[in-house]
Amino acid sequence: MSELVRRDPRQEWIIRNRLHPQHLEALAQMGGAVANEWMGPNGVIRRNPHAVGFIGPNGIRRIDRSGVQQAAQAPGRSVEAKDARQRVTIETPAFMVAVVPDMAGGRLSTHDRDLLGLARQLADADPAQPGAVLAIVFGEHKETAFGEAGIDRLLHLEGERFSGYLPELRVATLQGVERDLAPRYWLLPDSTTGGGELGRRLAARLDERPAAQVWQVEADSESTTGWRCTARGAAGRDDVTRALPRVVLALAECADPVSETRHAAEAITLSQELPEVLGRIQDMGEVAVDPASVSLAEAEFILSAGNGVKDWDGYHHAAEVLGATKGASRVAVDDGYMPRDRQVGATGTWVSARVYVAVGISGAIQHLQGIQSCEKVVAVNLDEGCDMVKRADLAVIGDASQILAALVARVEQYRAEQQENRDAA
Amino acid sequence: MPHDVSNTSASHSNASGLNVTVLVSVGRHPLTARARRADQDARAVEMALTLESTSVNLLHAGQQDSDHEAAIRGYLGMGIDSVGLIEQKPQADVVPALAKALRASASQLVLTGTRAETGEASGVMPYLLAEALGWPIITGLAAVEKIEQGTAVVLQALPRGKRRRLRIRLPAIATVDSSAPPARQSAFGPAKRGVLNLHQEPSEIDEALSSWHIQPARKRPKRLKIVKSSSARDRFKAAAAKADGGGGQTLSDVTPEQGAEAIFKLLKEEGVLR
């Protein structure tokens, strides 16, 4: 159907005029119900206050200002239901801004999104000559919303070659991108999960002096590049203000993430073959670390127990089998089931786990504060209405000890299957 | 460069094994702002001292004055006889001088902290050295497991307390961060007795530094939570309501096995099961 709005001024006039003899017929033609909003002749939204609301079951007019009812009876052409974000496609960019996101856990992290926001600022500064944001992603990923994060071009380098820790290959690849596309800026997250290291390697290879620990970028007509950046120096005690260099290592919250536009995230490939790199650093795999030795604040996977846990032996066994760090709510610690240094929450440790499994914890506000920065929360609880279940990404309602026992059995079965596969291979 | 070699030869003679050079810098105490041994560099020295059958050489490039000397002597107090000092002007770029000294020495492993505690402190210096020397570089060294046939097997510290095993070809540069074991105390007597082997090198002045504006760090503005919504009800809800996950899946009336299966699937997707 055509998107063009066909208007009939006479019809609209009849609808506005409640005393017109054809008023009701005209209303019926407009879509069955009484139209309470329409575009006026000057482009202003007009409202009919008499048509607001609906007749409730007791014959009384009810007005729901939440918009829920209105949306239900709105005619087919509704603007609000659609994604309001503007779609932007940049066909022939004047320049490129390259971003190498960390993709910790296979998804764009908040740090990556902030960095993409900064890249958009640099690319969109001159509307007459828009630049394109190029993201370079190594290895497998689980991200689906590259376009929403503000990426115009996506160079995805996958395959067996790019799995594992290969800093030399990655730098050589980025050097290939530099030769091929010559981005105006290189933005990398100054993080410990890889971006900081890769960015410094790249800067040394490209012979560019990078700005590290950048937390602010502003337009500046006096600077040679048109931008000036503020970076932390001297172990965070000084601020260094300088012209923005080509390679930028930025801290988290350096800019606001993209929220108002959607971009194409068009996949591209390199025109040249990548060179073979002589690897002087060989990755021999991650080493199993005893989860109990990892401090609670930086543990990745926490199995936390609360008042609802009755079978403590089963809980400790489950934590060992899953390879999870143990945590506890305040009640479990006060009752003497867990040591004080395992307490999670405002009065204990603020945790940053990627996966937090709360067993028998109803979710006091102090506890929920402590798990604010956890990515995925799983709740096992008997009470469906508790706050932890509302917070959780996955909640299982049932008896904690039975579910933990079933989970242990399932994980042991999975381990056995893996062992068989390994033996067969 | 004969004087470079003579500088380190005193400590060469006492061991036959690996030659380790630790690059040390002058740190600054975060509270009192006094010059001290830099924390990460001291950890690097500690790691070098715990390696078996190695000779440890310290190397520092920078300006010379009494404060700096006291700080450098802090490293000597950890049980080292001498430190090589390359004198440079305050605004100098130390990479060329250090690269020259390392090329002349017989070092196979160079250890240093991740970033300095004064100056620009961008943490790029080890990478520039590695690029200049053509050596591999690794970050976050947590432990050296063994050294054999020109390679070293090391553990690299990752965030969240994890470790990764790497094999690197020597000679190599490794940086040490706060996840390495803490440095031993510095003793006053050995620090006083230690020898500073001073020698001059032409300084390359860092031109770009003069155009930068350096001031005490400002507090970073706190990010506001902006709710972009057209309806007043949504904005009110966002401001007033408790933070709830939103879109979370709730499984009620399921058998424990079904519930466990759902949790297992999520754990596997997130990759936390080893």
XYZ file of C-alpha atoms in Angstrom:
699
model
C 0.000 0.000 0.000
C 1.185 3.470 -0.741
C 2.603 5.417 2.179
C 1.085 8.613 0.798
C -1.671 10.015 2.948
C -4.709 10.814 0.793
C -6.817 13.509 2.339
C -10.362 14.523 1.667
C -10.824 18.062 3.058
C -14.574 17.922 2.747
C -14.760 14.672 4.681
C -12.525 16.099 7.378
C -14.660 19.152 7.612
C -17.753 17.012 8.112
C -15.976 15.035 10.807
C -15.015 18.202 12.633
C -18.556 19.529 12.449
C -20.581 17.477 14.884
C -23.812 19.187 13.802
C -23.449 18.181 10.176
C -26.191 15.777 9.095
C -23.599 13.397 7.580
C -21.302 13.567 10.612
C -21.860 10.012 11.807
C -21.573 8.458 8.343
C -18.325 10.296 7.750
C -16.974 9.078 11.061
C -17.941 5.525 10.215
C -16.144 5.817 6.887
C -12.962 7.009 8.594
C -12.392 3.632 10.166
C -15.378 2.544 12.155
C -14.573 4.232 15.428
C -14.714 7.866 16.275
C -11.470 9.486 15.184
C -10.047 11.451 18.054
C -6.837 12.610 16.377
C -6.185 13.785 12.875
C -3.824 16.013 10.991
C -5.214 19.494 10.642
C -4.929 21.547 7.445
C -1.817 23.329 8.733
C 0.007 20.177 9.724
C -1.005 20.449 13.376
C -2.485 17.453 15.165
C -6.126 18.166 16.062
C -7.949 16.305 18.827
C -11.605 15.750 19.338
C -12.053 15.836 23.123
C -15.526 14.295 22.811
C -14.144 11.191 21.159
C -11.481 10.502 23.767
C -11.893 7.327 25.810
C -14.318 4.463 25.539
C -17.491 3.278 27.215
C -16.682 0.942 30.051
C -18.643 -2.158 31.060
C -20.927 -0.168 33.371
C -21.811 2.292 30.663
C -19.517 4.988 32.015
C -16.966 6.728 29.812
C -13.436 5.720 30.816
C -10.319 7.592 29.778
C -7.037 5.722 29.776
C -4.179 8.147 29.394
C -1.558 5.392 29.177
C -2.327 5.057 25.499
C -2.961 1.327 25.749
C -6.657 1.506 24.896
C -6.115 4.156 22.303
C -3.539 2.002 20.556
C -5.980 -0.890 20.598
C -8.713 1.027 18.808
C -6.461 3.153 16.621
C -6.965 2.775 12.889
C -4.509 0.756 10.818
C -2.260 3.659 10.020
C -0.415 4.221 13.284
C 2.924 5.952 13.447
C 3.861 5.119 17.023
C 3.866 1.368 16.611
C 6.669 1.602 14.077
C 10.312 1.883 15.059
C 10.761 5.626 15.311
C 14.512 5.447 14.752
C 15.581 6.969 11.525
C 17.279 4.649 9.055
C 20.538 6.044 7.732
C 22.442 4.677 4.767
C 25.702 6.225 3.689
C 26.395 5.176 0.098
C 29.661 6.932 -0.674
C 31.364 7.960 2.544
C 33.865 10.801 2.428
C 36.068 8.961 4.911
C 36.040 6.042 7.298
C 36.239 5.842 11.075
C 37.441 2.387 12.051
C 36.358 0.858 15.339
C 37.654 -2.454 16.667
C 35.182 -3.489 19.372
C 36.216 -5.894 22.114
C 33.172 -8.143 21.688
C 33.663 -9.597 25.154
C 31.424 -12.636 25.365
C 30.648 -12.348 21.650
C 28.486 -9.228 21.986
C 29.041 -5.501 21.845
C 29.769 -4.384 25.390
C 28.601 -1.061 26.789
C 32.171 0.178 26.335
C 32.015 -0.805 22.645
C 28.702 1.014 22.238
C 30.100 4.178 23.829
C 33.022 3.969 21.443
C 30.684 3.562 18.460
C 28.821 6.639 19.691
C 32.117 8.530 19.618
C 32.829 7.195 16.125
C 29.425 8.490 14.982
C 30.248 11.942 16.402
C 33.456 12.021 14.370
C 31.793 10.662 11.222
C 28.685 12.880 11.299
C 30.381 16.151 12.195
C 30.008 17.556 8.685
C 26.541 16.700 7.282
C 27.660 17.615 3.758
C 30.403 14.989 3.809
C 29.350 12.192 6.109
C 31.879 9.544 7.014
C 31.129 5.879 7.567
C 31.774 3.921 10.735
C 33.615 0.716 9.976
C 33.642 -2.013 12.615
C 36.183 -4.791 12.449
C 35.087 -7.934 14.275
C 37.331 -10.943 14.773
C 36.095 -14.472 15.284
C 32.641 -15.773 16.072
C 30.064 -13.468 17.605
C 26.479 -13.531 18.877
C 25.612 -9.914 18.139
C 22.553 -9.205 16.000
C 22.133 -5.450 16.349
C 25.226 -3.977 14.716
C 23.167 -1.461 12.756
C 21.396 -0.159 15.863
C 24.779 0.455 17.482
C 25.702 2.847 14.646
C 27.804 0.705 12.296
C 27.707 1.479 8.556
C 30.225 -1.077 7.324
C 31.084 -4.347 8.993
C 34.238 -6.284 8.272
C 33.817 -9.670 9.880
C 36.933 -11.815 9.868
C 35.960 -15.323 10.830
C 37.238 -18.799 10.448
C 39.718 -21.074 12.085
C 42.544 -18.579 11.590
C 41.038 -15.929 13.855
C 40.031 -18.005 16.868
C 42.139 -17.733 19.991
C 44.636 -15.166 21.195
C 46.492 -13.986 18.088
C 47.642 -10.400 18.634
C 50.229 -10.507 15.853
C 47.756 -11.765 13.249
C 45.194 -9.204 14.340
C 47.638 -6.336 14.073
C 48.741 -7.542 10.636
C 45.073 -7.701 9.604
C 44.417 -4.182 10.853
C 47.487 -3.065 8.946
C 45.918 -4.644 5.850
C 42.720 -2.668 6.540
C 44.837 0.474 6.865
C 46.396 -0.147 3.439
C 43.072 -1.053 1.847
C 40.636 1.496 3.285
C 42.870 4.069 5.008
C 40.470 5.102 7.783
C 40.809 8.650 9.044
C 40.618 7.549 12.679
C 41.175 4.301 14.531
C 39.141 3.983 17.722
C 39.738 1.172 20.186
C 38.460 0.614 23.706
C 41.177 1.126 26.328
C 40.124 -1.998 28.182
C 41.888 -4.933 29.759
C 39.914 -7.411 27.652
C 42.063 -6.913 24.573
C 41.309 -3.491 23.124
C 43.973 -1.616 25.047
C 46.662 -4.066 24.045
C 45.608 -4.288 20.397
C 45.376 -0.512 20.087
C 48.890 0.039 21.422
C 50.249 -2.659 19.126
C 48.480 -1.026 16.179
C 49.769 2.433 17.078
C 53.335 1.161 17.322
C 52.960 -0.635 13.988
C 51.427 2.328 12.171
C 53.981 4.652 13.788
C 51.253 6.928 15.094
C 51.381 8.441 18.551
C 48.098 7.359 20.146
C 46.040 9.118 22.769
C 45.375 6.614 25.547
C 42.728 6.804 28.279
C 40.699 9.372 26.364
C 37.477 10.317 28.123
C 36.332 13.372 26.217
C 36.450 14.456 22.575
C 35.299 17.916 21.527
C 35.307 19.868 18.312
C 38.032 22.494 18.247
C 38.623 24.723 15.246
C 42.116 25.677 16.434
C 43.400 22.134 16.509
C 45.094 20.676 13.437
C 42.623 17.794 13.152
C 39.554 19.830 14.052
C 39.090 17.901 17.292
C 40.682 17.988 20.675
C 40.664 15.217 23.212
C 41.152 15.019 26.941
C 43.013 12.006 28.235
C 43.975 10.823 31.677
C 47.704 10.773 32.347
C 50.099 10.041 35.214
C 48.069 7.219 36.773
C 44.837 9.208 36.564
C 46.095 12.343 38.317
C 46.471 14.586 35.293
C 44.337 15.537 32.317
C 46.203 15.925 29.034
C 44.407 18.043 26.443
C 45.744 17.741 22.926
C 44.707 17.537 19.280
C 42.966 14.276 18.458
C 45.469 11.861 16.908
C 44.660 9.128 14.378
C 44.718 6.282 16.893
C 42.509 6.802 19.924
C 42.195 4.488 22.921
C 39.090 5.650 24.721
C 37.704 4.862 28.148
C 34.142 3.794 28.835
C 31.516 6.584 28.762
C 33.636 8.640 26.354
C 30.438 9.416 24.405
C 26.770 8.526 24.444
C 25.809 5.365 22.567
C 23.776 5.687 19.368
C 20.054 5.523 20.072
C 18.207 7.615 17.513
C 19.344 6.165 14.227
C 19.718 2.784 12.631
C 22.529 2.142 10.219
C 23.095 -0.323 7.427
C 25.923 -2.480 8.904
C 26.709 -3.535 5.348
C 29.186 -6.417 5.228
C 32.381 -5.727 3.300
C 35.480 -7.735 2.530
C 39.077 -6.814 1.997
C 40.221 -6.568 -1.597
C 43.625 -8.060 -0.855
C 44.528 -11.387 0.635
C 45.850 -11.167 4.158
C 49.509 -11.976 4.536
C 50.671 -15.042 6.428
C 52.065 -14.013 9.788
C 54.899 -15.766 11.512
C 53.458 -16.285 14.990
C 56.011 -15.761 17.708
C 53.337 -15.959 20.380
C 51.561 -19.287 20.576
C 48.291 -19.613 22.459
C 48.241 -22.808 24.522
C 44.743 -22.278 25.863
C 43.207 -21.057 29.048
C 44.275 -22.604 32.305
C 41.648 -23.909 34.688
C 41.638 -21.725 37.774
C 40.116 -22.815 41.066
C 36.885 -20.754 41.192
C 37.094 -20.527 44.971
C 40.356 -18.594 44.666
C 38.816 -15.924 42.428
C 37.666 -12.891 44.370
C 33.910 -12.424 44.371
C 34.102 -8.934 42.862
C 35.709 -10.138 39.640
C 34.223 -13.635 39.377
C 32.574 -14.351 36.056
C 30.046 -16.961 37.132
C 28.540 -16.900 40.625
C 26.198 -19.410 42.216
C 24.661 -17.543 45.108
C 22.617 -19.050 47.922
C 20.056 -17.476 50.214
C 17.477 -18.301 52.786
C 15.647 -20.702 50.470
C 18.524 -23.172 50.365
C 18.007 -26.018 52.835
C 20.383 -28.632 51.430
C 23.770 -26.912 51.872
C 25.841 -29.978 50.936
C 23.940 -30.153 47.673
C 24.597 -26.465 47.048
C 28.355 -26.757 47.642
C 28.469 -29.842 45.413
C 26.579 -27.978 42.665
C 29.007 -25.039 42.829
C 31.957 -27.405 42.436
C 30.402 -29.298 39.522
C 29.393 -26.108 37.698
C 32.774 -24.495 38.376
C 31.083 -21.447 39.846
C 32.293 -19.042 42.497
C 30.158 -19.212 45.634
C 28.209 -16.222 46.863
C 25.559 -15.714 49.490
C 22.858 -13.334 50.613
C 23.061 -11.604 53.970
C 20.634 -14.023 55.629
C 22.725 -17.055 54.697
C 25.825 -15.351 56.082
C 24.123 -14.213 59.296
C 22.831 -17.720 59.905
C 26.378 -19.002 59.681
C 26.064 -21.097 56.538
C 28.541 -19.063 54.519
C 31.583 -16.952 55.438
C 31.231 -13.175 55.566
C 33.571 -12.554 52.617
C 31.079 -14.335 50.347
C 28.250 -11.901 51.003
C 26.850 -10.198 47.901
C 25.077 -6.876 48.113
C 25.365 -3.322 49.333
C 26.842 -4.391 52.676
C 29.022 -7.103 51.135
C 30.654 -7.250 47.727
C 29.385 -5.516 44.604
C 29.773 -8.206 41.993
C 30.182 -7.879 38.244
C 29.529 -11.442 37.149
C 28.466 -12.196 33.603
C 26.128 -14.923 34.845
C 24.648 -14.764 38.338
C 22.527 -17.663 39.552
C 20.507 -16.760 42.657
C 19.197 -19.823 44.454
C 16.558 -19.186 47.076
C 17.173 -15.437 47.209
C 14.067 -13.286 47.190
C 15.983 -10.133 46.275
C 16.188 -7.498 48.992
C 16.955 -4.103 47.507
C 20.479 -4.163 49.024
C 21.151 -7.468 47.300
C 19.783 -6.221 43.967
C 22.071 -3.194 44.223
C 25.026 -5.515 44.634
C 24.185 -7.371 41.411
C 23.355 -4.271 39.330
C 26.162 -4.801 36.866
C 25.532 -8.524 36.286
C 24.584 -9.291 32.709
C 22.473 -12.416 33.031
C 20.638 -13.247 36.215
C 19.010 -16.623 36.768
C 16.642 -16.987 39.713
C 15.571 -20.261 41.303
C 12.823 -19.546 43.781
C 9.556 -20.832 45.196
C 7.882 -17.418 45.192
C 6.865 -16.212 41.774
C 6.211 -12.647 42.907
C 9.549 -11.862 44.514
C 11.814 -9.073 43.308
C 14.599 -11.391 42.207
C 12.248 -13.108 39.747
C 11.318 -9.689 38.331
C 14.990 -8.816 37.896
C 15.978 -12.201 36.451
C 16.451 -12.960 32.776
C 15.429 -16.540 33.487
C 13.432 -17.534 36.537
C 12.576 -21.096 37.450
C 9.855 -21.521 40.051
C 10.337 -24.633 42.135
C 12.206 -26.292 44.937
C 15.837 -25.183 44.948
C 17.440 -28.440 46.047
C 15.590 -30.530 43.437
C 16.427 -28.097 40.630
C 20.088 -27.920 41.669
C 20.279 -31.722 41.785
C 18.730 -31.944 38.314
C 21.149 -29.282 37.039
C 24.126 -31.175 38.452
C 22.899 -34.374 36.781
C 22.455 -32.524 33.462
C 25.932 -30.981 33.603
C 27.539 -34.301 34.508
C 25.754 -35.904 31.571
C 27.039 -33.132 29.294
C 30.599 -33.597 30.564
C 30.361 -37.343 29.964
C 29.146 -36.731 26.400
C 32.040 -34.384 25.764
C 34.483 -36.907 27.173
C 33.061 -39.580 24.833
C 33.397 -37.282 21.832
C 36.971 -36.548 22.779
C 37.763 -40.240 23.169
C 36.151 -41.067 19.835
C 38.095 -38.325 18.070
C 78.709 0.658 22.583
C 81.311 -0.683 24.957
C 80.169 1.309 27.957
C 76.705 -0.266 27.735
C 78.138 -3.725 28.024
C 80.465 -2.794 30.861
C 77.488 -1.354 32.645
C 75.758 -4.691 32.949
C 78.763 -7.003 32.998
C 79.068 -6.936 36.785
C 75.827 -8.807 37.238
C 76.352 -10.983 34.135
C 79.071 -12.998 35.710
C 77.182 -14.455 38.641
C 74.845 -16.771 36.700
C 74.956 -18.742 33.521
C 71.220 -18.962 32.745
C 68.768 -16.458 31.408
C 69.567 -12.790 31.150
C 66.650 -10.672 32.345
C 66.561 -6.893 32.126
C 63.936 -5.005 34.087
C 63.119 -1.494 32.948
C 62.316 0.580 35.998
C 60.876 4.056 36.324
C 60.326 6.594 39.043
C 56.854 6.340 40.521
C 54.844 8.757 42.573
C 53.014 7.928 45.756
C 49.287 8.438 45.157
C 48.737 10.089 48.533
C 51.919 11.914 49.483
C 53.034 12.581 45.870
C 56.611 11.686 46.829
C 58.904 9.961 44.362
C 59.018 6.223 45.052
C 59.651 2.986 43.189
C 56.760 2.490 40.771
C 54.432 -0.268 41.941
C 54.187 -2.233 38.700
C 57.900 -1.919 37.976
C 58.664 -3.192 41.482
C 56.418 -6.181 40.752
C 58.411 -6.767 37.573
C 61.648 -6.741 39.588
C 60.074 -9.161 42.063
C 59.108 -11.509 39.229
C 62.628 -11.367 37.772
C 64.151 -12.116 41.192
C 61.921 -15.182 41.667
C 63.011 -16.727 38.339
C 65.533 -19.517 38.818
C 69.124 -19.294 37.523
C 68.812 -15.886 35.965
C 70.881 -12.752 36.194
C 68.820 -9.640 36.728
C 69.847 -6.259 35.380
C 67.966 -3.060 36.056
C 67.857 -0.243 33.538
C 66.461 3.235 33.946
C 66.445 6.155 31.531
C 65.560 9.622 32.688
C 66.729 12.766 34.351
C 69.031 12.565 37.353
C 68.434 14.378 40.621
C 68.368 13.502 44.306
C 64.650 12.613 44.468
C 64.927 10.300 41.500
C 68.042 8.700 42.915
C 66.258 7.899 46.167
C 63.422 6.295 44.210
C 65.780 4.248 42.039
C 67.661 3.107 45.143
C 64.344 1.670 46.313
C 64.749 -1.030 43.646
C 68.328 -1.730 44.759
C 67.007 -2.351 48.247
C 65.168 -5.415 46.914
C 68.493 -7.250 46.759
C 70.189 -6.072 43.572
C 73.766 -4.806 43.375
C 73.618 -2.222 40.651
C 71.331 -0.376 38.275
C 72.174 1.063 34.883
C 71.145 4.681 34.507
C 70.917 6.388 31.140
C 70.861 10.107 31.673
C 68.273 11.954 29.601
C 66.807 15.444 29.614
C 63.433 15.842 31.407
C 61.426 16.240 28.155
C 63.236 13.474 26.272
C 61.779 10.492 24.439
C 63.568 7.558 26.114
C 62.651 4.874 23.554
C 65.703 5.325 21.253
C 68.130 5.295 24.177
C 66.542 2.235 25.741
C 66.383 0.386 22.411
C 70.066 1.080 21.860
C 71.004 -0.163 25.331
C 68.871 -3.315 25.004
C 70.256 -4.114 21.573
C 73.768 -3.907 23.002
C 72.980 -6.050 26.030
C 72.530 -9.812 25.885
C 69.061 -9.716 27.436
C 66.632 -12.408 26.437
C 63.690 -11.290 28.506
C 62.784 -7.700 29.260
C 60.259 -7.066 32.011
C 58.544 -3.790 32.795
C 55.396 -2.358 34.320
C 52.308 -1.795 32.171
C 52.364 1.972 32.472
C 54.275 4.689 34.258
C 52.977 6.639 37.219
C 54.124 10.042 35.961
C 54.104 11.908 32.668
C 51.868 10.852 29.789
C 51.618 7.284 31.171
C 49.969 5.982 28.018
C 51.561 2.546 28.357
C 52.834 2.586 24.768
C 56.565 2.566 25.555
C 56.978 -1.258 25.758
C 55.208 -1.625 22.396
C 57.421 0.989 20.769
C 60.486 -0.797 22.142
C 59.189 -4.141 20.853
C 58.565 -2.583 17.425
C 62.021 -0.983 17.398
C 63.780 -4.188 18.439
C 61.523 -6.528 16.422
C 60.785 -8.633 19.493
C 57.418 -10.129 20.466
C 55.603 -8.543 23.394
C 53.019 -9.916 25.794
C 50.991 -8.140 28.443
C 49.889 -9.053 31.933
C 52.610 -11.572 32.730
C 51.507 -13.527 35.810
C 54.154 -16.261 36.012
C 56.990 -17.774 33.989
C 56.524 -21.551 33.983
C 59.624 -22.719 32.151
C 62.264 -21.579 29.715
C 63.605 -24.025 27.167
C 65.211 -23.972 23.733
C 64.792 -20.292 23.140
C 61.143 -20.199 24.131
C 59.379 -19.343 27.356
C 56.101 -20.802 28.581
C 54.320 -18.133 30.574
C 50.962 -17.510 32.183
C 49.127 -14.381 31.179
C 46.670 -12.791 33.593
C 43.247 -12.112 32.126
C 40.444 -10.113 33.708
C 38.258 -11.957 36.220
C 41.155 -13.915 37.705
C 41.612 -16.152 34.669
C 44.948 -17.287 33.270
C 46.092 -18.135 29.747
C 49.167 -20.168 28.892
C 51.363 -18.774 26.112
C 54.582 -19.900 24.500
C 56.735 -17.016 23.270
C 59.949 -16.995 21.356
C 62.843 -15.250 23.094
C 64.103 -12.563 23.159
C 60.835 -10.970 24.208
C 59.330 -8.127 26.191
C 56.707 -8.769 28.850
C 54.734 -6.231 30.855
C 53.578 -6.844 34.395
C 50.400 -5.410 35.876
C 48.823 -5.459 39.298
C 47.814 -9.120 38.993
C 51.457 -10.178 39.448
C 52.645 -11.046 42.966
C 53.360 -7.979 45.115
C 56.915 -6.716 45.428
C 59.076 -7.467 48.434
C 60.015 -4.708 50.827
C 62.984 -2.506 50.024
C 65.753 -2.706 52.623
C 67.635 0.463 53.540
C 71.175 -0.977 53.827
C 71.396 -2.664 50.418
C 69.699 0.391 48.891
C 72.473 2.618 50.289
C 75.260 0.231 49.268
C 73.996 -0.368 45.706
C 75.874 1.098 42.755
C 74.407 3.422 40.146
C 76.193 2.964 36.810
C 75.568 6.307 35.191
C 76.248 7.023 31.559
C 75.256 9.720 29.113
C 73.225 9.331 25.956
C 72.113 12.078 23.585
C 68.485 12.992 24.363
C 65.827 13.208 21.684
C 63.469 15.925 22.849
C 59.782 15.034 22.589
C 58.472 17.942 20.487
C 54.771 17.134 20.724
C 54.786 17.346 24.509
C 55.212 21.117 24.495
C 51.985 21.663 22.548
C 49.906 19.718 25.056
C 47.995 21.262 27.861
C 48.416 19.374 31.138
C 46.355 20.124 34.233
C 45.253 18.251 37.348
C 42.553 15.719 36.535
C 39.011 16.990 36.559
C 36.308 14.803 37.981
C 34.489 13.087 35.167
C 30.862 14.082 34.819
C 28.474 11.364 35.848
C 26.361 10.095 33.014
C 22.704 10.936 33.369
C 20.084 8.345 32.699
C 18.104 9.846 29.867
C 14.810 8.206 29.059
C 13.793 8.908 25.516
C 10.106 8.327 25.374
C 7.230 10.216 23.887
C 4.714 9.292 26.522
C 4.706 10.866 29.940
C 3.620 7.595 31.489
C 6.753 5.801 30.265
C 9.007 8.563 31.543
C 7.298 8.473 34.907
C 7.593 4.719 35.082
C 11.306 4.864 34.289
C 11.884 7.504 36.956
C 9.790 5.953 39.684
C 9.748 2.230 39.156
C 12.211 -0.231 40.611
C 14.683 -1.555 38.116
C 13.359 -4.821 36.847
C 14.902 -6.921 34.149
C 12.077 -6.547 31.712
C 11.526 -9.267 29.200
C 12.718 -11.918 31.592
C 11.399 -15.418 31.118
C 9.637 -17.086 34.027
C 9.122 -20.826 34.119
C 6.496 -21.908 36.594
C 4.811 -25.320 36.850
C 7.753 -27.132 35.358
C 9.468 -30.264 36.601
C 12.917 -29.759 38.155
C 14.421 -31.446 35.085
C 12.818 -28.985 32.680
C 13.919 -26.071 34.828
C 17.454 -27.445 35.041
C 17.506 -27.920 31.271
C 16.558 -24.264 30.728
C 19.283 -23.079 33.134
C 21.789 -25.429 31.514
C 20.963 -24.018 28.086
C 21.558 -20.463 29.284
C 24.851 -21.379 30.979
C 26.022 -23.096 27.834
C 25.027 -20.174 25.596
C 26.928 -17.794 27.839
C 29.945 -20.085 27.714
C 30.562 -20.274 31.439
C 30.575 -24.080 31.570
C 34.028 -25.456 31.034
